Tab-separated table of C-alpha atoms in Angstrom:
chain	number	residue	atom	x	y	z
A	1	UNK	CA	21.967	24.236	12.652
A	2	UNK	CA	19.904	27.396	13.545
A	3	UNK	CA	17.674	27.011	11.095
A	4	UNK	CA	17.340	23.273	11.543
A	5	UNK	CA	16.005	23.695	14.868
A	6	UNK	CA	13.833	26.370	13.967
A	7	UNK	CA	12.106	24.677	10.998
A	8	UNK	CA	11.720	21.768	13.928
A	9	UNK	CA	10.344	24.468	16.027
A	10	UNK	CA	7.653	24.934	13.326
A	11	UNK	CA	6.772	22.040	12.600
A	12	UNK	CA	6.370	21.041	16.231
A	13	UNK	CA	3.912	24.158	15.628
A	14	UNK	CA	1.692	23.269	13.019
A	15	UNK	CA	-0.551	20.130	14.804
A	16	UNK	CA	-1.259	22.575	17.553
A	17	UNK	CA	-2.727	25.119	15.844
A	18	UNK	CA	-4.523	22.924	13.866
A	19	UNK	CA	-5.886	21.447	16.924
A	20	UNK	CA	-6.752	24.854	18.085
A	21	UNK	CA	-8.512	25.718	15.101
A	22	UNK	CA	-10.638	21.940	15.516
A	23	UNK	CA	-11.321	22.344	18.775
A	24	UNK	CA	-11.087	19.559	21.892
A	25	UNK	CA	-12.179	16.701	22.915
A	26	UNK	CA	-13.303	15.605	18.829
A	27	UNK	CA	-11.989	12.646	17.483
A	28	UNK	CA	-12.530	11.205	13.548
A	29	UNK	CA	-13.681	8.130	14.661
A	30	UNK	CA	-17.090	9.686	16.044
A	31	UNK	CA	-18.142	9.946	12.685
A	32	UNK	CA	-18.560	5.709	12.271
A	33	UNK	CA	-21.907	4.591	13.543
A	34	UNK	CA	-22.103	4.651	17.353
A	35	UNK	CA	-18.854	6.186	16.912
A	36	UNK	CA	-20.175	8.744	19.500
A	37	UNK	CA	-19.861	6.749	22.425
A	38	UNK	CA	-17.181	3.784	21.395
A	39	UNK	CA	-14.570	5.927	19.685
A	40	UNK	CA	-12.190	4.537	21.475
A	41	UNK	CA	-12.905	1.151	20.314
A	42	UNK	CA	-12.973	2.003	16.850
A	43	UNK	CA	-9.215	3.830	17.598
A	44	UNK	CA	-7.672	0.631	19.369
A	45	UNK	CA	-9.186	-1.860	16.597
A	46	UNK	CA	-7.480	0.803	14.010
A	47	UNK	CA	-4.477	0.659	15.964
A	48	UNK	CA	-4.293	-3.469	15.945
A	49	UNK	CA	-5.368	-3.530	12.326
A	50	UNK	CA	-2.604	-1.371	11.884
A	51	UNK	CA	-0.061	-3.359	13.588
A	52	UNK	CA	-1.311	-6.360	11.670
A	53	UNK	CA	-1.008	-4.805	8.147
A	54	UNK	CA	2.515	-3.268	9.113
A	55	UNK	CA	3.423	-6.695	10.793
A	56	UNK	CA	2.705	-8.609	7.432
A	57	UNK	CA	4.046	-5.789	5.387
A	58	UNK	CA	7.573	-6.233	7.385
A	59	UNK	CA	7.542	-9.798	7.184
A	60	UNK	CA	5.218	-10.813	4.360
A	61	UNK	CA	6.747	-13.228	1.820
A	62	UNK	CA	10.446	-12.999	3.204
A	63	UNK	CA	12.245	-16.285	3.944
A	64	UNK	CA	14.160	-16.768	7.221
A	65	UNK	CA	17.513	-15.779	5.376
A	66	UNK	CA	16.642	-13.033	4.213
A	67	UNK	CA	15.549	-11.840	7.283
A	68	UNK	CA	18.760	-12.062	8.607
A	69	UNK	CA	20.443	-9.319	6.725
A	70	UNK	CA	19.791	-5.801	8.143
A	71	UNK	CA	17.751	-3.050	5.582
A	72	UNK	CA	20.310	-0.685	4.690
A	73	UNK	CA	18.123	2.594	5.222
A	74	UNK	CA	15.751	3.723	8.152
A	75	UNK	CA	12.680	1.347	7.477
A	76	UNK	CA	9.704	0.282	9.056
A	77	UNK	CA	11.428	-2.823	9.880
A	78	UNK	CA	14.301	-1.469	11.344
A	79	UNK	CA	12.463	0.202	14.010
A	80	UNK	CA	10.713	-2.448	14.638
A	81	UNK	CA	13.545	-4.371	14.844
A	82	UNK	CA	14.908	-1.715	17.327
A	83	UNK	CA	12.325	-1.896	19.744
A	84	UNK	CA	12.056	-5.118	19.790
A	85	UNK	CA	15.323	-5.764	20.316
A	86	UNK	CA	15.294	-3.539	23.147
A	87	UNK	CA	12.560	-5.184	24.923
A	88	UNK	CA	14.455	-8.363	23.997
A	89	UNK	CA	17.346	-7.361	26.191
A	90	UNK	CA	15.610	-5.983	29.101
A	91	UNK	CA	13.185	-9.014	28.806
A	92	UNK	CA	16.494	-11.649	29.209
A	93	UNK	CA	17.611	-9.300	32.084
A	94	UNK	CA	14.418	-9.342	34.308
A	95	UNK	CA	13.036	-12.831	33.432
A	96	UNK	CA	15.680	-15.074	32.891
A	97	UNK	CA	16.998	-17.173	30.264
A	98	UNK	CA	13.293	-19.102	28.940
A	99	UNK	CA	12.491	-15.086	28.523
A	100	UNK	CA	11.241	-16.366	24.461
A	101	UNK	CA	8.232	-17.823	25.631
A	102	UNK	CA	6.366	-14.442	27.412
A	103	UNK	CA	8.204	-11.907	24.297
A	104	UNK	CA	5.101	-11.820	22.103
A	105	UNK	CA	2.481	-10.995	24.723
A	106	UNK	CA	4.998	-8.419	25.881
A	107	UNK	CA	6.135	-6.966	22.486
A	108	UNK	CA	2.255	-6.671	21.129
A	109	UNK	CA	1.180	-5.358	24.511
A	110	UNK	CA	4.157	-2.464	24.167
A	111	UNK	CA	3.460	-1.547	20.310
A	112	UNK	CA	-0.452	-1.531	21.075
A	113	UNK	CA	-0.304	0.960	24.089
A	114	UNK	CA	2.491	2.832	22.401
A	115	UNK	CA	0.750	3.248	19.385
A	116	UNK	CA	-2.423	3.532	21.569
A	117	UNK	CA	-0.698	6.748	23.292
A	118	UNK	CA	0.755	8.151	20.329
A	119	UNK	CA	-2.309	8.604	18.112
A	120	UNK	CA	-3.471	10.905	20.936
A	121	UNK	CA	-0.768	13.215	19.444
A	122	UNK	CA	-2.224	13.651	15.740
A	123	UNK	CA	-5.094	16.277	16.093
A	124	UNK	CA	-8.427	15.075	15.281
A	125	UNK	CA	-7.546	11.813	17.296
A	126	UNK	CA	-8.156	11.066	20.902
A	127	UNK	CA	-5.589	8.292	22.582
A	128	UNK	CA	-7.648	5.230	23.019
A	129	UNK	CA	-5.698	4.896	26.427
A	130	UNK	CA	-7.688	7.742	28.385
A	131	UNK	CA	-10.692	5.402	28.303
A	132	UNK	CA	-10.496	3.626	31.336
A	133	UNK	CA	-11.995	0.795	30.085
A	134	UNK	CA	-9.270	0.040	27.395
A	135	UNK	CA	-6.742	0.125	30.623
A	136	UNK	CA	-9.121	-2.369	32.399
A	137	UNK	CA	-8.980	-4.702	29.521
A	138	UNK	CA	-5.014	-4.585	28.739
A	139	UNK	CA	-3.823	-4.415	32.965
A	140	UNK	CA	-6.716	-7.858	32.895
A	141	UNK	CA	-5.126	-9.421	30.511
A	142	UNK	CA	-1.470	-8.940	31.953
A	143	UNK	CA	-3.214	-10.905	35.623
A	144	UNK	CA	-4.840	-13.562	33.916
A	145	UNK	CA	-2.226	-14.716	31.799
A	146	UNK	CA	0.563	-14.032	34.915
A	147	UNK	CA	-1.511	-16.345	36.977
A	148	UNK	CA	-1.431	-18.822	33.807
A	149	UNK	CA	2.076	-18.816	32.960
A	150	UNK	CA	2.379	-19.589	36.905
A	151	UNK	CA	0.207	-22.766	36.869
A	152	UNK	CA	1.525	-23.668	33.806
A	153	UNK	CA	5.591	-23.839	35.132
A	154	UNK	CA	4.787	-24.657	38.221
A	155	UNK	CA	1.435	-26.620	38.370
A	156	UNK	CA	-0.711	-26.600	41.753
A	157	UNK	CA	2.263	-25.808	43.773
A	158	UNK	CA	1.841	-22.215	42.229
A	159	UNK	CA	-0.818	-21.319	44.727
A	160	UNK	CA	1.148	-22.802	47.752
A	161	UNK	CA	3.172	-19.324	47.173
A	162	UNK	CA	0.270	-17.217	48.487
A	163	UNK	CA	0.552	-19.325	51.862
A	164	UNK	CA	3.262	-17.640	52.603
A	165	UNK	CA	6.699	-19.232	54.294
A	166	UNK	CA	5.297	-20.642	57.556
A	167	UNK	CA	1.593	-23.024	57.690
A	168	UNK	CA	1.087	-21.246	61.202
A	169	UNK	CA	0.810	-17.923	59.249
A	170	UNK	CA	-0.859	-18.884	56.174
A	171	UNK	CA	-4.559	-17.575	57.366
A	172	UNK	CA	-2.994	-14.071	57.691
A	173	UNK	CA	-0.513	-14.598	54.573
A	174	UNK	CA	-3.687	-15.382	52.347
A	175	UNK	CA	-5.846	-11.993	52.602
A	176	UNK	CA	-2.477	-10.159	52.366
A	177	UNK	CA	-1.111	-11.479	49.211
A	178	UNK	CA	-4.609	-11.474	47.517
A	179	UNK	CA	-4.777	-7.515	48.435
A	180	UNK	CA	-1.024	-7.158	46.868
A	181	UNK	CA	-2.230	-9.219	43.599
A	182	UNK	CA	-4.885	-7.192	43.020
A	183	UNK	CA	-3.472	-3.884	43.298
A	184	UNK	CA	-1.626	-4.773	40.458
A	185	UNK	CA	-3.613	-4.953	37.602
A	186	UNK	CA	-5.322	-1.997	39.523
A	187	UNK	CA	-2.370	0.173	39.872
A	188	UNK	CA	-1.120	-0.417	35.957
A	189	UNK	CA	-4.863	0.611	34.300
A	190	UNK	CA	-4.909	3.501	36.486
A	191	UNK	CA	-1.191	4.593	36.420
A	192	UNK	CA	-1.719	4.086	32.696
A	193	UNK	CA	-5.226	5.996	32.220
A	194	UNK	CA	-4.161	8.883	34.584
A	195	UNK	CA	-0.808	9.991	32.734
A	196	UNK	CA	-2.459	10.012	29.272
A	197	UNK	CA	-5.443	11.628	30.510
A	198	UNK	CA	-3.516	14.266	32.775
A	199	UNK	CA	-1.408	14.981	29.655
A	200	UNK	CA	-4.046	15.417	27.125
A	201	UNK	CA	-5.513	17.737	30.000
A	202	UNK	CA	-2.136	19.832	30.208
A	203	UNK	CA	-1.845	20.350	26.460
A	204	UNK	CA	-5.785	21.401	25.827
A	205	UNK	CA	-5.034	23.497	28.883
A	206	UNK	CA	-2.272	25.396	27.283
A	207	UNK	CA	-3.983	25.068	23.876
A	208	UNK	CA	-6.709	27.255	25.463
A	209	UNK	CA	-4.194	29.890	26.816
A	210	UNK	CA	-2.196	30.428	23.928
A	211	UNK	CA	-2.310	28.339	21.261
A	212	UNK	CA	0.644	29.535	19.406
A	213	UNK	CA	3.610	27.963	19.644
A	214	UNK	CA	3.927	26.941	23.661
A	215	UNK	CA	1.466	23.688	23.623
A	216	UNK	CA	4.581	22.136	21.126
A	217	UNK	CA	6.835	21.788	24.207
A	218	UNK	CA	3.936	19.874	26.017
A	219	UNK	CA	3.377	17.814	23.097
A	220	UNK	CA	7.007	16.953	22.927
A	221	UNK	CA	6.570	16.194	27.205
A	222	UNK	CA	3.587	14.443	25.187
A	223	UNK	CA	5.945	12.142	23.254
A	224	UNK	CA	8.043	11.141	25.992
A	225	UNK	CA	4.999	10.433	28.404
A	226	UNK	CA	3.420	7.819	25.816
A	227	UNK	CA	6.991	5.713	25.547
A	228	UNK	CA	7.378	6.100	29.131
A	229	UNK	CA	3.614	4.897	30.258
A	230	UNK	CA	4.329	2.276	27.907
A	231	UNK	CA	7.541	1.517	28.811
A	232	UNK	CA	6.781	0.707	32.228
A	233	UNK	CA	3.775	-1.075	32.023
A	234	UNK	CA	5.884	-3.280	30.048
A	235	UNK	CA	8.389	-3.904	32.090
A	236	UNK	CA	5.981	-4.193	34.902
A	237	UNK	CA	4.275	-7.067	33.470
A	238	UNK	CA	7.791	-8.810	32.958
A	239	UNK	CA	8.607	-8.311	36.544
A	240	UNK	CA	5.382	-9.754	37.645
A	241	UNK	CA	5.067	-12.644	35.210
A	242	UNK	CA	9.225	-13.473	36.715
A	243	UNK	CA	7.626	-13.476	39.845
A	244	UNK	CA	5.289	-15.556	38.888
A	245	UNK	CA	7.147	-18.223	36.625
A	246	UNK	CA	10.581	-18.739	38.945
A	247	UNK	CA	9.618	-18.509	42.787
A	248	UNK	CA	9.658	-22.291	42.490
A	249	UNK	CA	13.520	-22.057	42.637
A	250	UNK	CA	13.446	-18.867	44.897
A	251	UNK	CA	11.986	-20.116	48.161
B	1	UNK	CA	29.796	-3.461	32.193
B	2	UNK	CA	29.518	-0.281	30.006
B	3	UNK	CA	27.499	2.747	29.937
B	4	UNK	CA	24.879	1.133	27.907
B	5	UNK	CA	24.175	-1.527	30.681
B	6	UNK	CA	24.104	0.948	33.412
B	7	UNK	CA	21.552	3.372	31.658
B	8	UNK	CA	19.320	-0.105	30.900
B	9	UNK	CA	19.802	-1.091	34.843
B	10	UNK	CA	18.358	2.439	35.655
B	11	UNK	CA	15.382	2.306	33.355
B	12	UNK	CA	14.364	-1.090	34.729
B	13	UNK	CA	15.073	0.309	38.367
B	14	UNK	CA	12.756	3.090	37.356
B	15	UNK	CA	9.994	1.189	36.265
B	16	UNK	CA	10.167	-0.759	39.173
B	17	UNK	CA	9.992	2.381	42.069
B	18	UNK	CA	7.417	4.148	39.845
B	19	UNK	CA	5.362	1.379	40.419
B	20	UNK	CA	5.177	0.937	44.027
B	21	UNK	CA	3.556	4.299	45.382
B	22	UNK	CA	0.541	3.440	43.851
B	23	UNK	CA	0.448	0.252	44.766
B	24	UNK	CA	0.864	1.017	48.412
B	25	UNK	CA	-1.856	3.265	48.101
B	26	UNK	CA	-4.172	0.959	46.070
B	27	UNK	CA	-3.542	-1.796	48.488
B	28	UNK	CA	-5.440	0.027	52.022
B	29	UNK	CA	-7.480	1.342	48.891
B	30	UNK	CA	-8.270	-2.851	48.091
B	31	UNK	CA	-8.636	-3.730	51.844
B	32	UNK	CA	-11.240	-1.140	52.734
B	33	UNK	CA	-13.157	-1.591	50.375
B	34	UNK	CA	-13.644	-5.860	50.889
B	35	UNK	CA	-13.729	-5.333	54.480
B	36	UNK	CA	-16.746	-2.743	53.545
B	37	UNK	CA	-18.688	-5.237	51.445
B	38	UNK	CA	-18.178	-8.155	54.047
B	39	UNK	CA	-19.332	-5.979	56.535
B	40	UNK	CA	-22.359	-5.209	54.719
B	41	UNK	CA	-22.953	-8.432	53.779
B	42	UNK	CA	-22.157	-9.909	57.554
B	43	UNK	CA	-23.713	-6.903	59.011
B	44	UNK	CA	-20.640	-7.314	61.653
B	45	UNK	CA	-20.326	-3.426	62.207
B	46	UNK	CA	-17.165	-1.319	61.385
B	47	UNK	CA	-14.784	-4.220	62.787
B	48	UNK	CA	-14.105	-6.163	59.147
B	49	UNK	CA	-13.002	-2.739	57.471
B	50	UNK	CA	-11.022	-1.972	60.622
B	51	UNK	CA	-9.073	-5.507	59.753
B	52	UNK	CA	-9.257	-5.575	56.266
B	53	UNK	CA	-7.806	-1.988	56.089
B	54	UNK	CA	-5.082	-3.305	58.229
B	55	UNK	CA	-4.429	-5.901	56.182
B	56	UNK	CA	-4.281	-4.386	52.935
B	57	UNK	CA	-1.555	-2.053	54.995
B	58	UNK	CA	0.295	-5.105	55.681
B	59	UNK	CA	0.079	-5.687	51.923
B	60	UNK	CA	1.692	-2.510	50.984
B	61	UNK	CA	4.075	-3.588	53.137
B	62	UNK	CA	4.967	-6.826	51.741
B	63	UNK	CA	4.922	-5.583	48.290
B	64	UNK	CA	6.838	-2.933	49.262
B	65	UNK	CA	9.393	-5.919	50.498
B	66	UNK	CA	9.418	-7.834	47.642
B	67	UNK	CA	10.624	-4.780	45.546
B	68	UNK	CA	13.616	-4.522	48.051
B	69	UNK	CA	14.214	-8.084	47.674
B	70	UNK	CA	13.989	-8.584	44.482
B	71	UNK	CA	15.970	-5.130	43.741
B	72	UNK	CA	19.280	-6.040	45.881
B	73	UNK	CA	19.313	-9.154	44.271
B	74	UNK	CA	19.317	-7.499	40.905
B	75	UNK	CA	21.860	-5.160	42.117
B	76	UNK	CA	24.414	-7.953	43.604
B	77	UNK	CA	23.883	-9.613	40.466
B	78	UNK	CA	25.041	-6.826	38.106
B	79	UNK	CA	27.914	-6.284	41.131
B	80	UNK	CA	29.025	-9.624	40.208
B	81	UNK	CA	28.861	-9.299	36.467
B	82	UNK	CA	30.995	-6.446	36.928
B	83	UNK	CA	33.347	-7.900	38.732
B	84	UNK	CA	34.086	-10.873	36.483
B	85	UNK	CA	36.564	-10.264	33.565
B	86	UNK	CA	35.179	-10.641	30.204
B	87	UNK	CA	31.837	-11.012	31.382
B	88	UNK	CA	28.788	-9.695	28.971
C-alpha cells in the first residue's frame, strides 16, 4: 500500500520536472507554420480529430448488437460509455424526458472542453481553453443553438417569454431579460477561461519556487479543475437550453 | 432515493450556484456598458448608463430569481420522489 502510493507520488513527479526542465508558456504546436500565434487552434483541431478517430475506433464496424454487450476490461469504450452515461442521467434529470434530442451537442461539447483542459496537463502542451477566444466560440455556440432549440419547440411564441408576465411591463421586462441572456454566454467563456488560466498560473507559480515534487499536488487540484470547469459548463448549457425548450408549459 | 441520487442532486445544485455570482456581476457589467454606447451615440449625458446600469441590476435580480424558482421546484420534486414507494 505504502509503496503504491509512493510510486503514485513519483509519478505524479515526473511531468513536473520535466516541465521545469522545458520551461513555460511553450507548447509543441508552435512549431506548425503560424503555429506561433494560433497554437491554440492547432491544439483544439488535434483535440476534435482526436475525438473523431477515437469515436470511429469505439464504434467503427460494430453492429447495434454487439454494442449492447459491455467490454469485459477497462477500455476506451467503457469510459466513454461511463461518461456518457453520466451526462445521460443528469441530462434526463434537468431537461426532461425528450432530453435525446440536445445529448450530442452536450456530450461533444463536454469531451471537447474536457479534453481541451486536460492536454494543458501533459508538459509541452498549453490547454487550448486559456485562449479566450476558444471560450468565445464554444459559450456562442451554447446561445445560438439555445435560442434555436427555443424557436424550434415553441415557434414565435418563444420570444413572447422575454415580455415578461404582464403587457403593462413588457417595455421594462425587455432590456432586463436581454441583459440576463447575455450574461450568459458571457459568464460561461469567462468562468471557463479564468479557472484554466488561474490554474496553469498556480502550477508555473509553484513550478518556479520549487519544482520538485510540490507542483504534483496542484496538478492533481489541476485534474479536478478541468472535469469540474467542464462539468459545469455542461450542465449549465442543459439548464439553459430546459429553460429555453419547456417554459411553454411553465407559465 | 439512495446515496447515489443525492450526491448527483448536489453536483447539479452546484453547478447551478457556481454559476450565478458571475452572472450577477456580468449583468450591471452588460448594462453599463449599452447604456455607455447609447449615450455616446445619443449624446444624452450620463442619464442612459444611470438606467441601463439599473437595469442590468434588475437583471441580476431576476436571474438570481429564476435560480430560486427553478431550484425549489427541483427540490419538491426529488421530495416527492422520495416520498413515493418504489419510485426510481
Amino acid at each position: 500500500m505504502r509503496k503504491g502510493i509512493l510510486g503514485l507520488l513519483a509519478v505524479a513527479a515526473l511531468p513536473s520536472t520535466a516541465l521545469a526542465a522545458g520551461g513555460h508558456g511553450f507548447s509543441w504546436f508552435m512549431m506548425l507554420p503560424g503555429g506561433e500565434r494560433y497554437y491554440y487552434v492547432y491544439a483544439a483541431f488535434f483535440i476534435a480529430v482526436f475525438l473523431l478517430v477515437a469515436s470511429a475506433v469505439v464504434v467503427g464496424g460494430k453492429k447495434t448488437e454487439e454494442m449492447v454487450i459491455p467490454e469485459p476490461r477497462f477500455t476506451l469504450r467503457n469510459l466513454f460509455e461511463l461518461i456518457l452515461g453520466f451526462l445521460q442521467q443528469l441530462a434526463e434529470d434537468i431537461i426532461g424526458h425528450h432530453y435525446k434530442k440536445y445529448l450530442p451537442l452536450l456530450g461533444s461539447c463536454f469531451l471537447f472542453i474536457l479534453f481541451m483542459n486536460l492536454i494543458g496537463l501533459i508538459p509541452g502542451f498549453l490547454p487550448p481553453t486559456q485562449k479566450m477566444n476558444i471560450t468565445v466560440g464554444l459559450a456562442l455556440v451554447i446561445f445560438l443553438s439555445t435560442h434555436y432549440f427555443g424557436v424550434r419547440e415553441n415557434g414565435i411564441a418563444y420570444f413572447k417569454h422575454f415580455l415578461g408576465p404582464v403587457w403593462w411591463m413588457a417595455p421594462i421586462m425587455l432590456p432586463i431579460e436581454i441583459i440576463s441572456h447575455l450574461a450568459r454566454p458571457m459568464s460561461l467563456s469567462l468562468r471557463l477561461f479564468g479557472n484554466i488560466t488561474g490554474d496553469h498560473a498556480v502550477v508555473a507559480g509553484f513550478m518556479a519556487l520549487i519544482p520538485i515534487v510540490v507542483p504534483s499536488v496542484f496538478m492533481g487540484l489541476g485534474l479536478f479543475v478541468s472535469f469540474m470547469q467542464a462539468f459545469i459548463f455542461t450542465v449549465l448549457s442543459m439548464i439553459y437550453i430546459s429553460g429555453a425548450v419547456t417554459h411553454a408549459e411553465e407559465h | 432515493m439512495t446515496d447515489r441520487q443525492d450526491r448527483k442532486a448536489f453536483f447539479r445544485e452546484l453547478g447551478k450556484y457556481s454559476a450565478l455570482g458571475l452572472e450577477m456581476a456580468l449583468s450591471v457589467v452588460i448594462g453599463m456598458g449599452i447604456g455607455y454606447y447609447l449615450d455616446r451615440w445619443l449624446g444624452t449625458g450620463p442619464w442612459l448608463t444611470i438606467v441601463w446600469i439599473g437595469l442590468g441590476f434588475a437583471a441580476g435580480v431576476r436571474s438570481l430569481y429564476r435560480a430560486a424558482v427553478r431550484s425549489g421546484k427541483d427540490l419538491e420534486r426529488d421530495e416527492e420522489r422520495r416520498g413515493k414507494p418504489g419510485g426510481p
